[in-house]
Amino acid sequence: MLAIVDGSLPCPKPSDESYGLWVQCDTTVHSWINAILSLTVLETLLNHECETVSHAWNTLERLFIDYSVSTMHLKHKFQNFNKDNLTMEEYLQQLESLACSLIAIGKINNVATAPIADVLGLN
């Protein structure tokens, strides 16, 4: 089954005798993957109209790589955020905005504890 997921066993031609079994395995594994996804991720995946489990798997991989890069960028920006020439109000607003973004993706629990948790290396 892993060969179907990773694409190393491509779909045979419909005239091939193994076609029916391949489609059955592909459909089964595809439903297993769909069953464990959050609704948000599942909706995103369904929008990509993946025809095979291999296509779905590769789409998920790209989505989570993009997500990981965005997460790392946000965390880096948050950790290295400086007041510079900002007023205190601007600084706190921008810091809160970064913290809210990190909360939205589940990287910190709430705005009040975000700076402390980050300094302590808890996030």
PDB file of C-alpha atoms in Angstrom:
ATOM      1  CA  MET A   1       0.000   0.000   0.000  1.00  0.00           C
ATOM      2  CA  LEU A   2       2.866   2.388   0.686  1.00  0.00           C
ATOM      3  CA  ALA A   3       3.887   2.045  -2.962  1.00  0.00           C
ATOM      4  CA  ILE A   4       0.479   3.405  -3.977  1.00  0.00           C
ATOM      5  CA  VAL A   5       0.786   6.308  -1.521  1.00  0.00           C
ATOM      6  CA  ASP A   6       4.313   7.331  -2.500  1.00  0.00           C
ATOM      7  CA  GLY A   7       3.558   6.915  -6.210  1.00  0.00           C
ATOM      8  CA  SER A   8       6.115   4.182  -6.854  1.00  0.00           C
ATOM      9  CA  LEU A   9       3.253   1.895  -7.960  1.00  0.00           C
ATOM     10  CA  PRO A  10       1.368   4.001 -10.507  1.00  0.00           C
ATOM     11  CA  CYS A  11      -2.168   3.301 -11.599  1.00  0.00           C
ATOM     12  CA  PRO A  12      -2.259   0.549 -14.226  1.00  0.00           C
ATOM     13  CA  LYS A  13      -4.268   0.921 -17.422  1.00  0.00           C
ATOM     14  CA  PRO A  14      -7.979   0.128 -17.063  1.00  0.00           C
ATOM     15  CA  SER A  15      -7.460  -2.873 -19.346  1.00  0.00           C
ATOM     16  CA  ASP A  16      -4.845  -4.343 -16.968  1.00  0.00           C
ATOM     17  CA  GLU A  17      -6.158  -7.104 -14.694  1.00  0.00           C
ATOM     18  CA  SER A  18      -4.633  -5.427 -11.621  1.00  0.00           C
ATOM     19  CA  TYR A  19      -6.494  -2.157 -12.257  1.00  0.00           C
ATOM     20  CA  GLY A  20      -9.513  -3.019 -10.087  1.00  0.00           C
ATOM     21  CA  LEU A  21      -7.372  -4.053  -7.109  1.00  0.00           C
ATOM     22  CA  TRP A  22      -5.194  -0.954  -7.468  1.00  0.00           C
ATOM     23  CA  VAL A  23      -8.253   1.339  -7.491  1.00  0.00           C
ATOM     24  CA  GLN A  24      -9.683  -0.470  -4.458  1.00  0.00           C
ATOM     25  CA  CYS A  25      -6.423  -0.070  -2.511  1.00  0.00           C
ATOM     26  CA  ASP A  26      -6.064   3.568  -3.577  1.00  0.00           C
ATOM     27  CA  THR A  27      -9.628   4.364  -2.519  1.00  0.00           C
ATOM     28  CA  THR A  28      -9.225   2.574   0.816  1.00  0.00           C
ATOM     29  CA  VAL A  29      -6.006   4.351   1.770  1.00  0.00           C
ATOM     30  CA  HIS A  30      -7.384   7.664   0.530  1.00  0.00           C
ATOM     31  CA  SER A  31     -10.395   7.255   2.840  1.00  0.00           C
ATOM     32  CA  TRP A  32      -8.108   6.354   5.771  1.00  0.00           C
ATOM     33  CA  ILE A  33      -6.110   9.537   5.283  1.00  0.00           C
ATOM     34  CA  ASN A  34      -9.250  11.656   4.893  1.00  0.00           C
ATOM     35  CA  ALA A  35     -10.688  10.152   8.086  1.00  0.00           C
ATOM     36  CA  ILE A  36      -7.807  11.381  10.253  1.00  0.00           C
ATOM     37  CA  LEU A  37      -7.555  14.919   8.896  1.00  0.00           C
ATOM     38  CA  SER A  38      -9.028  17.923  10.641  1.00  0.00           C
ATOM     39  CA  LEU A  39     -11.987  19.476   8.830  1.00  0.00           C
ATOM     40  CA  THR A  40      -9.910  22.484   7.815  1.00  0.00           C
ATOM     41  CA  VAL A  41      -7.154  20.369   6.286  1.00  0.00           C
ATOM     42  CA  LEU A  42      -9.689  18.034   4.675  1.00  0.00           C
ATOM     43  CA  GLU A  43     -11.520  20.966   3.066  1.00  0.00           C
ATOM     44  CA  THR A  44      -8.229  22.321   1.748  1.00  0.00           C
ATOM     45  CA  LEU A  45      -7.333  18.915   0.363  1.00  0.00           C
ATOM     46  CA  LEU A  46     -10.760  18.493  -1.249  1.00  0.00           C
ATOM     47  CA  ASN A  47     -10.309  21.861  -2.967  1.00  0.00           C
ATOM     48  CA  HIS A  48      -7.253  20.411  -4.718  1.00  0.00           C
ATOM     49  CA  GLU A  49      -9.440  17.670  -6.278  1.00  0.00           C
ATOM     50  CA  CYS A  50      -6.869  14.919  -5.764  1.00  0.00           C
ATOM     51  CA  GLU A  51      -7.647  11.966  -8.011  1.00  0.00           C
ATOM     52  CA  THR A  52      -5.349   9.477  -6.285  1.00  0.00           C
ATOM     53  CA  VAL A  53      -4.032   8.944  -2.786  1.00  0.00           C
ATOM     54  CA  SER A  54      -0.539   9.700  -4.101  1.00  0.00           C
ATOM     55  CA  HIS A  55      -1.724  13.077  -5.361  1.00  0.00           C
ATOM     56  CA  ALA A  56      -3.421  13.720  -1.999  1.00  0.00           C
ATOM     57  CA  TRP A  57      -0.274  12.714  -0.100  1.00  0.00           C
ATOM     58  CA  ASN A  58       1.933  15.003  -2.193  1.00  0.00           C
ATOM     59  CA  THR A  59      -0.558  17.850  -1.772  1.00  0.00           C
ATOM     60  CA  LEU A  60      -0.545  17.393   2.009  1.00  0.00           C
ATOM     61  CA  GLU A  61       3.239  17.365   2.008  1.00  0.00           C
ATOM     62  CA  ARG A  62       3.368  20.668   0.113  1.00  0.00           C
ATOM     63  CA  LEU A  63       0.719  22.208   2.378  1.00  0.00           C
ATOM     64  CA  PHE A  64       2.584  21.275   5.539  1.00  0.00           C
ATOM     65  CA  ILE A  65       5.968  22.328   4.191  1.00  0.00           C
ATOM     66  CA  ASP A  66       4.459  25.738   3.401  1.00  0.00           C
ATOM     67  CA  TYR A  67       2.844  25.773   6.863  1.00  0.00           C
ATOM     68  CA  SER A  68       6.153  24.904   8.546  1.00  0.00           C
ATOM     69  CA  VAL A  69       8.010  27.636   6.679  1.00  0.00           C
ATOM     70  CA  SER A  70       5.328  30.195   7.587  1.00  0.00           C
ATOM     71  CA  THR A  71       5.403  29.076  11.209  1.00  0.00           C
ATOM     72  CA  MET A  72       9.188  29.357  11.398  1.00  0.00           C
ATOM     73  CA  HIS A  73       9.034  32.814   9.808  1.00  0.00           C
ATOM     74  CA  LEU A  74       6.426  34.014  12.320  1.00  0.00           C
ATOM     75  CA  LYS A  75       8.341  32.597  15.294  1.00  0.00           C
ATOM     76  CA  HIS A  76      11.578  34.189  14.062  1.00  0.00           C
ATOM     77  CA  LYS A  77       9.857  37.530  13.531  1.00  0.00           C
ATOM     78  CA  PHE A  78       8.299  37.332  16.996  1.00  0.00           C
ATOM     79  CA  GLN A  79      11.554  36.358  18.724  1.00  0.00           C
ATOM     80  CA  ASN A  80      13.541  39.112  17.006  1.00  0.00           C
ATOM     81  CA  PHE A  81      10.926  41.849  17.156  1.00  0.00           C
ATOM     82  CA  ASN A  82      12.424  45.171  18.299  1.00  0.00           C
ATOM     83  CA  LYS A  83      10.843  48.461  19.265  1.00  0.00           C
ATOM     84  CA  ASP A  84      13.285  50.458  17.144  1.00  0.00           C
ATOM     85  CA  ASN A  85      11.600  53.780  16.225  1.00  0.00           C
ATOM     86  CA  LEU A  86       8.059  52.643  16.982  1.00  0.00           C
ATOM     87  CA  THR A  87       5.973  54.332  19.621  1.00  0.00           C
ATOM     88  CA  MET A  88       5.164  52.106  22.569  1.00  0.00           C
ATOM     89  CA  GLU A  89       1.577  51.793  21.322  1.00  0.00           C
ATOM     90  CA  GLU A  90       2.708  50.743  17.817  1.00  0.00           C
ATOM     91  CA  TYR A  91       5.226  48.315  19.271  1.00  0.00           C
ATOM     92  CA  LEU A  92       2.652  46.630  21.499  1.00  0.00           C
ATOM     93  CA  GLN A  93       0.069  46.484  18.704  1.00  0.00           C
ATOM     94  CA  GLN A  94       2.522  44.822  16.320  1.00  0.00           C
ATOM     95  CA  LEU A  95       3.745  42.453  19.015  1.00  0.00           C
ATOM     96  CA  GLU A  96       0.163  41.500  19.841  1.00  0.00           C
ATOM     97  CA  SER A  97      -0.569  40.950  16.141  1.00  0.00           C
ATOM     98  CA  LEU A  98       2.384  38.559  15.850  1.00  0.00           C
ATOM     99  CA  ALA A  99       1.325  36.759  19.017  1.00  0.00           C
ATOM    100  CA  CYS A 100      -2.253  36.427  17.729  1.00  0.00           C
ATOM    101  CA  SER A 101      -0.940  34.910  14.501  1.00  0.00           C
ATOM    102  CA  LEU A 102       1.051  32.372  16.509  1.00  0.00           C
ATOM    103  CA  ILE A 103      -2.002  31.606  18.645  1.00  0.00           C
ATOM    104  CA  ALA A 104      -4.069  31.051  15.488  1.00  0.00           C
ATOM    105  CA  ILE A 105      -1.671  28.354  14.310  1.00  0.00           C
ATOM    106  CA  GLY A 106      -1.425  26.795  17.756  1.00  0.00           C
ATOM    107  CA  LYS A 107       2.155  27.761  18.596  1.00  0.00           C
ATOM    108  CA  ILE A 108       1.363  29.669  21.795  1.00  0.00           C
ATOM    109  CA  ASN A 109      -1.583  29.598  24.176  1.00  0.00           C
ATOM    110  CA  ASN A 110      -2.552  33.246  24.604  1.00  0.00           C
ATOM    111  CA  VAL A 111      -1.364  36.784  24.069  1.00  0.00           C
ATOM    112  CA  ALA A 112      -0.742  37.476  27.751  1.00  0.00           C
ATOM    113  CA  THR A 113       1.728  34.621  28.192  1.00  0.00           C
ATOM    114  CA  ALA A 114       3.276  34.666  24.735  1.00  0.00           C
ATOM    115  CA  PRO A 115       6.300  36.917  25.389  1.00  0.00           C
ATOM    116  CA  ILE A 116       7.145  35.242  28.696  1.00  0.00           C
ATOM    117  CA  ALA A 117       6.754  31.729  27.321  1.00  0.00           C
ATOM    118  CA  ASP A 118       8.905  32.595  24.343  1.00  0.00           C
ATOM    119  CA  VAL A 119      11.698  34.104  26.417  1.00  0.00           C
ATOM    120  CA  LEU A 120      11.675  31.007  28.597  1.00  0.00           C
ATOM    121  CA  GLY A 121      11.859  28.780  25.518  1.00  0.00           C
ATOM    122  CA  LEU A 122       8.491  27.170  26.196  1.00  0.00           C
ATOM    123  CA  ASN A 123       7.247  27.628  22.638  1.00  0.00           C
TER     124      ASN A 123
END
